[in-house]
Amino acid sequence: MQKRSIVPIVYIVFLMLPIYWLVTMSFKPTNEILAGFSLFPQTFTTDAYRTIFTDPTWYWGYFNSIIYVSLNTVISITVALPAAYAFSRYRFLGDKTLFFWLLTNKMAPIAVFALPFFQLYSAVGLFDTHWAVALAHCIFNIPLAVWILEGFMSGVPKELDETAYVDGYSFPRFFATIFIPTIKAGVGVAAFFCFMFSWVELLLAKTLTAVAAKPIAATMTKTASSAGYELGLLAAAGTLTLIPGAIVIYFVRNYIAKGFAMGRV
Amino acid sequence: MKTENQKAWFFVLPVLLLVAFNALIPMMTVVNYSVQETFGNNQFFWEGLTWFEQILNSERFHNALGRQFMFTALILIIEVPLGIAIALSMPRRGVWVSVCLVLMSLPMLIPWNVVGAMWNIFALPDIGLLGYTLNHVLGIPYDMTQDPFAAWVTVIAMDVWHWTSLVVLLAYAGLVSIPDAYYQAAKIDGASNWAVFRYIQLPKMKNVLTIAILLRFMDSFNIYTEPFVLTGGGPGNATTFLSIDLVKIALGQFDLGPAAAMSLIYFAITLLVSWLFYTLMNRENLNDYKEVEH
């Protein structure tokens, strides 16, 4: 047992090294970073963080990201729930083809679609809104959510549905009060994956926004402006992007351990 | 058994509309561009399949495709066994499970361009932790901005750092779903560790591993942001993968026609390989059901 735990520890140390580097850099002034190598900040400064928290273009970047990621997660899960139910319980014309077609959208190279997406969302007047990014991210999150939820739902015996009908539950009531609570771990896992992929995606988010809905990751490219590279600021902004993710994963960690343990996923 | 019910279409309708809106309209635009030539002013001329011919015969495309396959193959060969090994050695219960899960998931939750920027600075020869350690402490000459081999090592290391946890998470999920009774039975039979792994753990992990492999395949085959921020596709074209090359053609040179044709060929290749994975996966599942029936 003792010897075995070395592997995860070594792995975690490997994971933490670049993160450590990012965090220490965020406390160094840029000219110290460029001057040479040092393991700890020589001149400790929080200027970078002060800039981010006082400049609206910076802190609004975080709000924008969080807004469209939340919108996307809610939309994806809401429409994926009934669809996954249909795929797991019923056979209908073209169900297998449809399921595979959904998956192909997860495979679509986003780089390919960036320009057409820009034209499409400009045409419908959604360019530079949170809705544009939230809807566009559906292209890869909905297939993933359907895929994950279908796995969980197939793990629930059909007798549950039948018993509910016999007991006189209407379908919507059964679905909302019995079925969804049964697979709530699965909903947690699917929501986590949607959050994750929407939070980290940049190419579409950047293409579909200009000012009003600009994500934080795109705001960060500003650090390479005419005034040269502001590495300290870049590192501080990067460090702050870790926090929402870490909070979300802290809250869903039990769902993930429990959720993955049941059913197919 | 599933019930035959055509009304199930209504359940799928919202998903269909949303995904179709995002997939079909841009796809039509791409198809449109791929057969036309434009000189600006919104004037388009019919070109037929010229762009497809040009791309399929170009050495540049062959090279990018080769690098792409090489990258994806390396990623799968390294990340899948490594992920399984780490999942096997993780604790099964207790506080440490949460700590491990939270810490291990952290890299996946960092926006992709931050990952690239972070590794870029981390690997710089004189001021980065990795670059400095290799060059000045261990005495290994290493500069990813000059040396293609070093650039490859860095890109691979970055991806292993970024995504191995996905395999760990899924493999671990498969592992914890195995009831203790299986292990007890194996112990009574005197099964070796290898036998336990081969006949109990691996079959139980198979479904989650297929998901992990498919996801890793799709994402690594479409990788763009991280290597672009890390090396810009350089030095030279050493790390110019398909997506990077595509964006260079589409936005750098603004050759919409060839870029669109290349997109469609690229998409077709991804689709073909994924379809192979998908049918293989379904066939294996079918075999499972047959085993259960007997």
Coordinates of C-alpha atoms in Angstrom, one line a residue:
Chain A
M1 CA 0.0 0.0 0.0
Q2 CA 2.8 2.4 1.0
K3 CA 4.9 1.6 -2.1
R4 CA 1.9 1.9 -4.4
S5 CA 1.0 5.4 -3.3
I6 CA 4.3 6.6 -4.8
V7 CA 2.9 6.6 -8.3
P8 CA 0.1 9.0 -7.7
I9 CA 2.3 11.3 -5.7
V10 CA 5.0 11.5 -8.4
Y11 CA 2.2 12.1 -10.9
I12 CA 0.7 14.9 -8.9
V13 CA 4.1 16.5 -8.4
F14 CA 4.6 16.4 -12.1
L15 CA 1.2 18.1 -12.6
M16 CA 1.9 20.7 -10.0
L17 CA 5.3 21.9 -11.4
P18 CA 4.0 24.0 -14.3
I19 CA 1.2 25.3 -12.1
Y20 CA 3.7 26.3 -9.4
W21 CA 5.8 28.1 -12.0
L22 CA 2.7 30.0 -13.2
V23 CA 1.7 31.0 -9.6
T24 CA 5.2 32.2 -8.6
M25 CA 5.6 34.1 -11.8
S26 CA 2.4 36.0 -11.1
F27 CA 4.1 37.5 -8.0
K28 CA 7.2 38.6 -9.9
P29 CA 7.5 41.9 -11.8
T30 CA 7.9 41.3 -15.5
N31 CA 11.5 42.5 -15.7
E32 CA 12.5 40.0 -13.0
I33 CA 10.9 37.2 -15.0
L34 CA 12.8 38.1 -18.1
A35 CA 16.1 38.8 -16.3
G36 CA 16.8 35.2 -15.4
F37 CA 15.9 32.1 -13.5
S38 CA 14.8 32.1 -9.9
L39 CA 12.8 29.6 -8.0
F40 CA 11.0 32.1 -5.7
P41 CA 10.0 35.8 -6.4
Q42 CA 12.9 38.1 -5.4
T43 CA 10.8 41.2 -5.4
F44 CA 7.4 40.0 -4.2
T45 CA 4.6 42.1 -5.9
T46 CA 0.8 41.9 -6.2
D47 CA 0.6 44.6 -8.8
A48 CA -0.6 42.2 -11.5
Y49 CA -3.5 41.1 -9.3
R50 CA -4.3 44.7 -8.4
T51 CA -4.5 45.5 -12.1
I52 CA -6.9 42.7 -12.8
F53 CA -9.2 43.5 -9.9
T54 CA -9.4 47.2 -10.6
D55 CA -9.6 47.2 -14.4
P56 CA -13.1 46.4 -15.7
T57 CA -11.9 45.0 -19.0
W58 CA -10.0 42.4 -16.9
Y59 CA -12.5 41.4 -14.3
W60 CA -15.4 41.5 -16.8
G61 CA -13.5 38.9 -18.8
Y62 CA -14.0 36.4 -15.9
F63 CA -17.7 37.3 -15.6
N64 CA -18.3 36.9 -19.4
S65 CA -16.6 33.5 -19.3
I66 CA -18.7 32.4 -16.3
I67 CA -21.9 33.6 -17.8
Y68 CA -21.6 31.8 -21.1
V69 CA -20.3 28.7 -19.5
S70 CA -23.2 28.5 -17.1
L71 CA -25.7 29.2 -19.9
N72 CA -24.2 26.5 -22.0
T73 CA -24.2 23.9 -19.2
V74 CA -27.9 24.6 -18.5
I75 CA -28.9 24.5 -22.1
S76 CA -26.9 21.3 -22.9
I77 CA -28.2 19.4 -19.9
T78 CA -31.8 20.5 -20.4
V79 CA -32.1 19.3 -24.0
A80 CA -29.8 16.3 -23.5
L81 CA -31.9 14.8 -20.7
P82 CA -35.0 13.9 -22.8
A83 CA -32.9 13.0 -25.9
A84 CA -30.7 10.6 -23.8
Y85 CA -33.9 9.1 -22.4
A86 CA -35.2 8.4 -25.9
F87 CA -31.9 6.9 -27.0
S88 CA -31.7 4.6 -23.9
R89 CA -35.4 3.5 -23.8
Y90 CA -36.8 3.5 -27.3
R91 CA -36.1 2.3 -30.8
F92 CA -37.2 4.7 -33.5
L93 CA -36.5 5.3 -37.1
G94 CA -32.8 6.2 -37.6
D95 CA -31.9 6.1 -33.9
K96 CA -28.4 4.6 -34.4
T97 CA -27.6 6.9 -37.3
L98 CA -28.7 9.9 -35.4
F99 CA -26.6 8.9 -32.4
F100 CA -23.5 8.5 -34.5
W101 CA -24.3 11.8 -36.3
L102 CA -24.4 13.5 -32.9
L103 CA -21.0 12.1 -32.0
T104 CA -19.5 13.3 -35.3
N105 CA -20.1 16.8 -34.2
K106 CA -17.9 16.3 -31.2
M107 CA -15.3 15.3 -33.8
A108 CA -15.7 18.3 -36.0
P109 CA -12.4 20.2 -36.1
I110 CA -13.4 23.6 -34.5
A111 CA -10.6 25.4 -36.4
V112 CA -12.5 24.5 -39.6
F113 CA -15.8 26.0 -38.5
A114 CA -14.5 29.2 -36.9
L115 CA -15.1 31.5 -39.9
P116 CA -18.5 30.0 -40.9
F117 CA -19.6 30.3 -37.3
F118 CA -18.6 34.0 -37.3
Q119 CA -20.7 34.6 -40.4
L120 CA -23.7 32.6 -39.1
Y121 CA -23.9 34.3 -35.7
S122 CA -23.3 37.8 -37.3
A123 CA -26.2 37.0 -39.7
V124 CA -28.6 36.2 -36.9
G125 CA -27.5 39.2 -34.9
L126 CA -26.1 37.3 -31.9
F127 CA -22.4 38.3 -32.5
D128 CA -20.7 39.5 -29.4
T129 CA -23.3 38.2 -27.0
H130 CA -23.0 35.6 -24.3
W131 CA -25.7 33.6 -26.1
A132 CA -23.6 33.2 -29.2
V133 CA -20.8 31.4 -27.3
A134 CA -23.3 29.5 -25.2
L135 CA -25.1 28.2 -28.2
A136 CA -22.0 27.6 -30.3
H137 CA -20.4 25.5 -27.6
C138 CA -23.5 23.2 -27.8
I139 CA -22.0 21.7 -30.9
F140 CA -19.5 19.7 -28.8
N141 CA -21.2 19.7 -25.4
I142 CA -24.6 18.3 -26.4
P143 CA -23.3 15.2 -28.0
L144 CA -21.1 14.6 -25.0
A145 CA -23.9 15.1 -22.6
V146 CA -26.3 12.9 -24.5
W147 CA -23.5 10.2 -24.7
I148 CA -22.8 10.3 -20.9
L149 CA -26.4 10.5 -19.8
E150 CA -27.5 7.7 -22.1
G151 CA -24.9 5.5 -20.4
F152 CA -26.3 6.3 -17.0
M153 CA -29.9 5.9 -18.0
S154 CA -29.2 2.5 -19.6
G155 CA -27.8 1.5 -16.2
V156 CA -31.3 2.1 -14.6
P157 CA -33.6 -1.0 -15.0
K158 CA -36.7 -0.4 -17.1
E159 CA -38.8 -1.8 -14.3
L160 CA -38.5 1.5 -12.6
D161 CA -40.4 3.3 -15.4
E162 CA -43.0 0.6 -15.5
T163 CA -43.6 0.6 -11.8
A164 CA -44.1 4.4 -11.9
Y165 CA -46.7 4.1 -14.7
V166 CA -48.6 1.4 -12.7
D167 CA -48.5 3.7 -9.7
G168 CA -50.2 6.3 -11.9
Y169 CA -47.4 8.8 -12.4
S170 CA -47.6 10.9 -15.5
F171 CA -44.5 10.9 -17.6
P172 CA -43.3 14.4 -16.8
R173 CA -43.9 13.8 -13.1
F174 CA -42.1 10.5 -13.2
F175 CA -39.2 12.0 -15.1
A176 CA -38.7 15.0 -12.8
T177 CA -39.4 13.4 -9.4
I178 CA -38.2 9.8 -9.8
F179 CA -36.0 9.4 -12.8
I180 CA -33.7 12.4 -12.7
P181 CA -33.0 12.0 -8.9
T182 CA -32.0 8.3 -9.6
I183 CA -29.4 9.4 -12.1
K184 CA -28.3 12.6 -10.4
A185 CA -24.7 11.5 -10.2
G186 CA -24.8 11.1 -14.0
V187 CA -26.3 14.6 -14.4
G188 CA -23.4 15.9 -12.2
V189 CA -20.8 14.2 -14.3
A190 CA -22.4 15.4 -17.6
A191 CA -22.6 19.0 -16.2
F192 CA -19.0 18.8 -15.1
F193 CA -17.9 17.8 -18.6
C194 CA -20.0 20.5 -20.2
F195 CA -18.5 23.1 -17.8
M196 CA -15.0 21.9 -18.4
F197 CA -15.1 21.8 -22.2
S198 CA -16.9 25.2 -22.4
W199 CA -14.6 26.8 -19.9
V200 CA -11.4 25.8 -21.7
E201 CA -12.5 26.3 -25.3
L202 CA -11.1 29.5 -26.8
L203 CA -11.2 29.5 -30.6
L204 CA -14.9 29.8 -30.9
A205 CA -15.3 32.0 -27.9
K206 CA -12.8 34.4 -29.3
T207 CA -14.2 34.3 -32.8
L208 CA -17.8 35.1 -31.7
T209 CA -17.0 38.0 -29.4
A210 CA -15.5 41.4 -29.6
V211 CA -16.0 43.5 -26.6
A212 CA -19.2 42.9 -24.7
A213 CA -18.9 39.2 -24.2
K214 CA -15.1 38.8 -24.5
P215 CA -13.9 35.7 -22.4
I216 CA -11.0 36.1 -20.0
A217 CA -8.8 33.8 -22.0
A218 CA -9.1 36.2 -25.0
T219 CA -8.5 39.2 -22.7
M220 CA -5.2 37.6 -21.8
T221 CA -3.8 38.0 -25.3
K222 CA -3.9 41.7 -24.6
T223 CA -0.8 41.2 -22.4
A224 CA 1.3 40.9 -25.6
S225 CA 0.6 44.5 -26.6
S226 CA 2.7 47.2 -28.1
A227 CA 4.2 47.8 -24.7
G228 CA 5.9 44.4 -24.9
Y229 CA 5.2 41.2 -23.1
E230 CA 3.7 41.6 -19.6
L231 CA 4.5 38.2 -18.3
G232 CA 3.6 38.9 -14.7
L233 CA 0.1 40.0 -15.7
L234 CA -0.3 37.1 -18.0
A235 CA 0.7 34.7 -15.2
A236 CA -1.7 36.4 -12.7
A237 CA -4.6 36.2 -15.1
G238 CA -3.8 32.5 -15.8
T239 CA -3.6 31.8 -12.1
L240 CA -7.0 33.3 -11.6
T241 CA -8.5 31.1 -14.3
L242 CA -7.6 28.1 -12.2
I243 CA -9.9 29.1 -9.4
P244 CA -13.4 28.6 -10.9
G245 CA -12.4 25.2 -12.2
A246 CA -11.0 24.2 -8.8
I247 CA -14.2 25.3 -7.0
V248 CA -16.4 23.4 -9.4
I249 CA -14.4 20.2 -9.2
Y250 CA -14.3 20.5 -5.4
F251 CA -18.1 20.5 -5.3
V252 CA -18.6 17.7 -7.8
R253 CA -15.8 15.5 -6.7
N254 CA -18.1 13.1 -4.8
Y255 CA -20.5 13.0 -7.7
I256 CA -17.7 12.1 -9.9
A257 CA -16.4 9.3 -7.7
K258 CA -19.9 8.0 -7.1
G259 CA -21.2 8.8 -10.5
F260 CA -18.5 7.0 -12.4
A261 CA -18.9 4.0 -10.1
M262 CA -22.4 3.2 -11.4
G263 CA -23.6 2.1 -14.8
R264 CA -21.5 2.2 -17.9
V265 CA -19.7 5.4 -17.4
Chain B
M1 CA -35.3 -4.7 -24.6
K2 CA -36.1 -1.3 -26.1
T3 CA -39.6 -0.4 -27.1
E4 CA -40.4 0.7 -30.6
N5 CA -41.8 4.3 -30.4
Q6 CA -41.6 6.8 -33.1
K7 CA -42.8 9.6 -30.8
A8 CA -39.4 9.4 -29.2
W9 CA -38.4 11.7 -32.0
F10 CA -40.0 14.6 -30.1
F11 CA -37.6 14.0 -27.2
V12 CA -34.6 14.3 -29.6
L13 CA -36.0 17.3 -31.5
P14 CA -34.5 20.1 -29.4
V15 CA -31.0 18.5 -29.5
L16 CA -31.4 18.0 -33.3
L17 CA -32.4 21.6 -33.9
L18 CA -29.6 23.0 -31.8
V19 CA -26.9 20.8 -33.1
A20 CA -28.1 21.1 -36.7
F21 CA -28.2 24.9 -36.5
N22 CA -24.5 24.8 -35.4
A23 CA -23.4 22.0 -37.7
L24 CA -25.3 22.1 -40.9
I25 CA -25.3 25.8 -41.7
P26 CA -21.5 26.3 -41.2
M27 CA -21.0 23.0 -43.0
M28 CA -22.9 24.3 -46.0
T29 CA -20.8 27.5 -46.0
V30 CA -17.6 25.4 -46.0
V31 CA -18.9 23.2 -48.9
N32 CA -19.8 26.4 -50.8
Y33 CA -16.3 27.8 -50.4
S34 CA -14.6 24.6 -51.3
V35 CA -15.9 24.7 -54.9
Q36 CA -15.5 28.4 -55.6
E37 CA -12.9 31.0 -56.1
T38 CA -13.2 34.6 -54.9
F39 CA -11.2 37.8 -55.5
G40 CA -13.1 39.7 -52.9
N41 CA -16.1 42.0 -53.4
N42 CA -18.3 39.1 -52.7
Q43 CA -17.8 37.8 -56.2
F44 CA -17.6 34.0 -56.5
F45 CA -16.6 31.9 -59.4
W46 CA -17.3 28.2 -59.8
E47 CA -14.1 26.1 -59.6
G48 CA -15.3 22.6 -59.4
L49 CA -13.0 20.1 -57.6
T50 CA -9.8 22.0 -58.3
W51 CA -9.1 22.8 -54.7
F52 CA -9.6 19.2 -53.6
E53 CA -7.1 18.0 -56.3
Q54 CA -4.6 20.7 -55.3
I55 CA -4.8 19.8 -51.6
L56 CA -4.7 16.1 -52.1
N57 CA -1.6 16.4 -54.2
S58 CA 0.2 18.9 -52.1
E59 CA 3.2 17.8 -50.1
R60 CA 2.4 20.4 -47.4
F61 CA -0.9 18.6 -46.6
H62 CA 0.7 15.2 -46.6
N63 CA 3.3 16.4 -44.2
A64 CA 0.8 18.0 -41.8
L65 CA -1.4 14.8 -42.0
G66 CA 1.7 12.7 -41.2
R67 CA 2.6 14.8 -38.2
Q68 CA -1.0 14.7 -37.1
F69 CA -1.2 10.9 -37.1
M70 CA 2.2 10.6 -35.5
F71 CA 1.2 13.0 -32.7
T72 CA -2.1 11.3 -32.1
A73 CA -0.6 7.8 -32.1
L74 CA 2.1 8.9 -29.6
I75 CA -0.5 10.5 -27.4
L76 CA -2.6 7.4 -27.3
I77 CA 0.4 5.0 -26.7
I78 CA 1.6 7.1 -23.8
E79 CA -1.5 8.4 -22.1
V80 CA -3.7 5.3 -22.1
P81 CA -1.3 2.8 -20.4
L82 CA 0.0 5.6 -18.1
G83 CA -3.5 6.6 -17.1
I84 CA -4.4 3.0 -16.3
A85 CA -1.3 2.5 -14.3
I86 CA -2.0 5.6 -12.2
A87 CA -5.6 4.7 -11.7
L88 CA -4.6 1.2 -10.5
S89 CA -2.3 2.7 -7.9
M90 CA -4.7 5.2 -6.5
P91 CA -6.3 4.7 -3.1
R92 CA -9.9 3.2 -3.3
R93 CA -11.4 5.1 -0.3
G94 CA -10.7 7.8 2.2
V95 CA -9.8 11.5 2.1
W96 CA -7.0 10.9 -0.3
V97 CA -9.4 10.0 -3.1
S98 CA -10.9 13.5 -3.0
V99 CA -7.4 15.1 -2.8
C100 CA -6.2 13.0 -5.8
L101 CA -9.3 13.6 -7.9
V102 CA -9.2 17.4 -7.3
L103 CA -5.5 17.8 -7.9
M104 CA -5.4 15.5 -10.9
S105 CA -8.4 17.3 -12.6
L106 CA -6.8 20.7 -12.3
P107 CA -4.8 20.7 -15.6
M108 CA -8.0 19.8 -17.5
L109 CA -9.8 22.9 -16.2
I110 CA -7.2 25.4 -17.4
P111 CA -8.2 27.3 -20.6
W112 CA -6.2 25.9 -23.5
N113 CA -4.3 29.0 -24.4
V114 CA -3.3 29.4 -20.7
V115 CA -1.9 25.8 -20.9
G116 CA 0.1 26.8 -24.0
A117 CA 1.4 30.1 -22.5
M118 CA 2.2 28.3 -19.2
W119 CA 4.3 25.6 -20.9
N120 CA 5.9 28.1 -23.2
I121 CA 7.3 30.1 -20.3
F122 CA 8.0 26.9 -18.3
A123 CA 10.1 25.5 -21.1
L124 CA 12.1 28.6 -22.1
P125 CA 15.8 27.7 -21.9
D126 CA 17.1 30.4 -19.6
I127 CA 14.2 31.6 -17.5
G128 CA 11.8 28.7 -17.3
L129 CA 11.9 26.0 -14.7
L130 CA 12.0 23.1 -17.1
G131 CA 14.4 24.7 -19.6
Y132 CA 16.7 26.0 -16.9
T133 CA 16.9 22.6 -15.1
L134 CA 17.6 20.7 -18.3
N135 CA 20.2 23.1 -19.6
H136 CA 22.0 24.4 -16.5
V137 CA 21.5 21.7 -13.9
L138 CA 21.4 18.5 -15.9
G139 CA 23.5 19.8 -18.8
I140 CA 21.2 18.6 -21.5
P141 CA 21.1 21.1 -24.4
Y142 CA 17.4 21.8 -24.8
D143 CA 15.7 24.6 -26.8
M144 CA 12.2 24.0 -28.1
T145 CA 12.3 27.2 -30.2
Q146 CA 15.3 26.0 -32.2
D147 CA 15.4 22.2 -32.1
P148 CA 12.5 20.3 -33.7
F149 CA 13.0 17.3 -31.5
A150 CA 12.9 19.4 -28.3
A151 CA 9.7 21.0 -29.7
W152 CA 8.1 17.6 -30.2
V153 CA 9.1 16.4 -26.7
T154 CA 7.6 19.6 -25.2
V155 CA 4.4 19.3 -27.2
I156 CA 4.0 15.7 -26.2
A157 CA 4.9 16.4 -22.5
M158 CA 2.4 19.2 -22.4
D159 CA -0.4 17.0 -23.8
V160 CA 0.5 14.2 -21.4
W161 CA 0.4 16.7 -18.5
H162 CA -2.9 18.1 -19.8
W163 CA -4.9 15.0 -20.6
T164 CA -3.6 11.9 -18.8
S165 CA -5.9 12.7 -16.0
L166 CA -8.9 12.2 -18.2
V167 CA -7.8 8.6 -18.7
V168 CA -7.0 8.3 -15.0
L169 CA -10.5 9.6 -14.0
L170 CA -12.4 7.3 -16.4
A171 CA -10.2 4.2 -15.7
Y172 CA -10.6 4.9 -11.9
A173 CA -14.3 5.1 -12.3
G174 CA -14.3 1.7 -14.0
L175 CA -12.2 0.3 -11.2
V176 CA -14.3 1.4 -8.3
S177 CA -17.3 -0.1 -9.9
I178 CA -15.9 -3.6 -9.4
P179 CA -17.5 -5.3 -6.4
D180 CA -15.2 -6.5 -3.6
A181 CA -16.6 -10.0 -4.1
Y182 CA -14.7 -10.3 -7.4
Y183 CA -11.4 -9.7 -5.6
Q184 CA -12.2 -12.1 -2.8
A185 CA -13.0 -14.8 -5.3
A186 CA -9.8 -14.2 -7.1
K187 CA -7.8 -14.3 -3.9
I188 CA -9.4 -17.7 -3.0
D189 CA -8.5 -19.0 -6.4
G190 CA -4.9 -17.7 -5.8
A191 CA -4.9 -15.5 -8.9
S192 CA -1.7 -13.4 -9.5
N193 CA -1.9 -9.6 -9.7
W194 CA -1.5 -9.9 -13.5
A195 CA -4.4 -12.4 -13.7
V196 CA -6.6 -10.1 -11.6
F197 CA -5.7 -7.2 -13.9
R198 CA -6.2 -9.2 -17.1
Y199 CA -9.4 -11.0 -16.2
I200 CA -11.2 -8.8 -13.8
Q201 CA -10.0 -5.2 -13.9
L202 CA -9.4 -4.8 -17.6
P203 CA -12.8 -6.2 -18.8
K204 CA -14.5 -4.0 -16.2
M205 CA -12.7 -0.9 -17.5
K206 CA -13.3 -1.7 -21.1
N207 CA -16.3 0.5 -21.6
V208 CA -14.9 3.5 -19.9
L209 CA -11.6 3.0 -21.7
T210 CA -13.3 3.1 -25.0
I211 CA -14.8 6.4 -24.1
A212 CA -11.4 7.6 -22.9
I213 CA -9.7 6.5 -26.1
L214 CA -12.4 8.0 -28.4
L215 CA -12.3 11.3 -26.6
R216 CA -8.5 11.4 -26.6
F217 CA -8.5 10.5 -30.3
M218 CA -11.0 13.2 -31.3
D219 CA -9.4 15.9 -29.2
S220 CA -5.8 15.2 -30.1
F221 CA -6.7 14.9 -33.8
N222 CA -8.2 18.4 -33.6
I223 CA -5.7 19.9 -31.3
Y224 CA -5.0 23.6 -32.1
T225 CA -4.7 26.1 -29.4
E226 CA -2.1 24.6 -27.1
P227 CA 0.6 23.8 -29.6
F228 CA -0.1 27.0 -31.5
V229 CA 0.5 29.1 -28.3
L230 CA 3.5 26.9 -27.3
T231 CA 5.5 26.8 -30.5
G232 CA 3.4 28.6 -33.2
G233 CA 3.9 25.4 -35.2
G234 CA 7.6 25.8 -35.3
P235 CA 10.6 25.6 -35.4
G236 CA 10.1 25.6 -39.1
N237 CA 7.0 23.5 -39.6
A238 CA 8.1 20.8 -37.1
T239 CA 4.9 21.0 -35.0
T240 CA 2.5 22.3 -37.6
F241 CA -0.4 19.9 -37.1
L242 CA -3.5 19.8 -39.3
S243 CA -5.5 22.4 -37.5
I244 CA -2.6 24.8 -37.3
D245 CA -1.9 24.4 -41.0
L246 CA -5.5 24.9 -41.8
V247 CA -5.8 28.1 -39.9
K248 CA -2.6 29.4 -41.5
I249 CA -4.1 28.8 -45.0
A250 CA -7.6 30.1 -44.1
L251 CA -6.8 33.2 -42.0
G252 CA -3.1 33.8 -42.7
Q253 CA -3.2 33.7 -46.5
F254 CA -7.0 34.1 -46.7
D255 CA -7.2 31.3 -49.3
L256 CA -10.8 30.4 -48.5
G257 CA -11.3 27.8 -51.3
P258 CA -8.3 25.6 -50.5
A259 CA -8.9 26.0 -46.8
A260 CA -12.5 24.8 -47.1
A261 CA -11.5 21.9 -49.3
M262 CA -8.8 20.9 -46.8
S263 CA -11.4 21.2 -44.0
L264 CA -13.7 18.8 -45.7
I265 CA -10.9 16.3 -46.4
Y266 CA -9.7 16.6 -42.8
F267 CA -13.3 16.1 -41.5
A268 CA -13.7 13.1 -43.7
I269 CA -10.5 11.5 -42.3
T270 CA -11.6 12.2 -38.7
L271 CA -15.0 10.7 -39.4
L272 CA -13.6 7.6 -41.1
V273 CA -11.2 6.8 -38.2
S274 CA -13.9 7.6 -35.6
W275 CA -16.4 5.4 -37.4
L276 CA -13.9 2.6 -37.3
F277 CA -13.5 3.0 -33.6
Y278 CA -17.2 3.3 -33.1
T279 CA -18.1 0.1 -35.0
L280 CA -15.4 -1.8 -33.3
M281 CA -16.7 -0.6 -29.9
N282 CA -20.3 -1.6 -30.8
R283 CA -19.2 -5.0 -32.1
E284 CA -17.4 -5.7 -28.8
N285 CA -20.5 -4.6 -26.9
L286 CA -22.6 -7.0 -29.0
N287 CA -20.2 -9.8 -28.1
D288 CA -20.8 -8.9 -24.4
Y289 CA -24.5 -9.3 -24.8
K290 CA -24.1 -12.7 -26.5
E291 CA -21.9 -13.9 -23.6
V292 CA -24.6 -12.8 -21.1
E293 CA -27.3 -14.7 -23.0
H294 CA -25.4 -18.0 -23.0

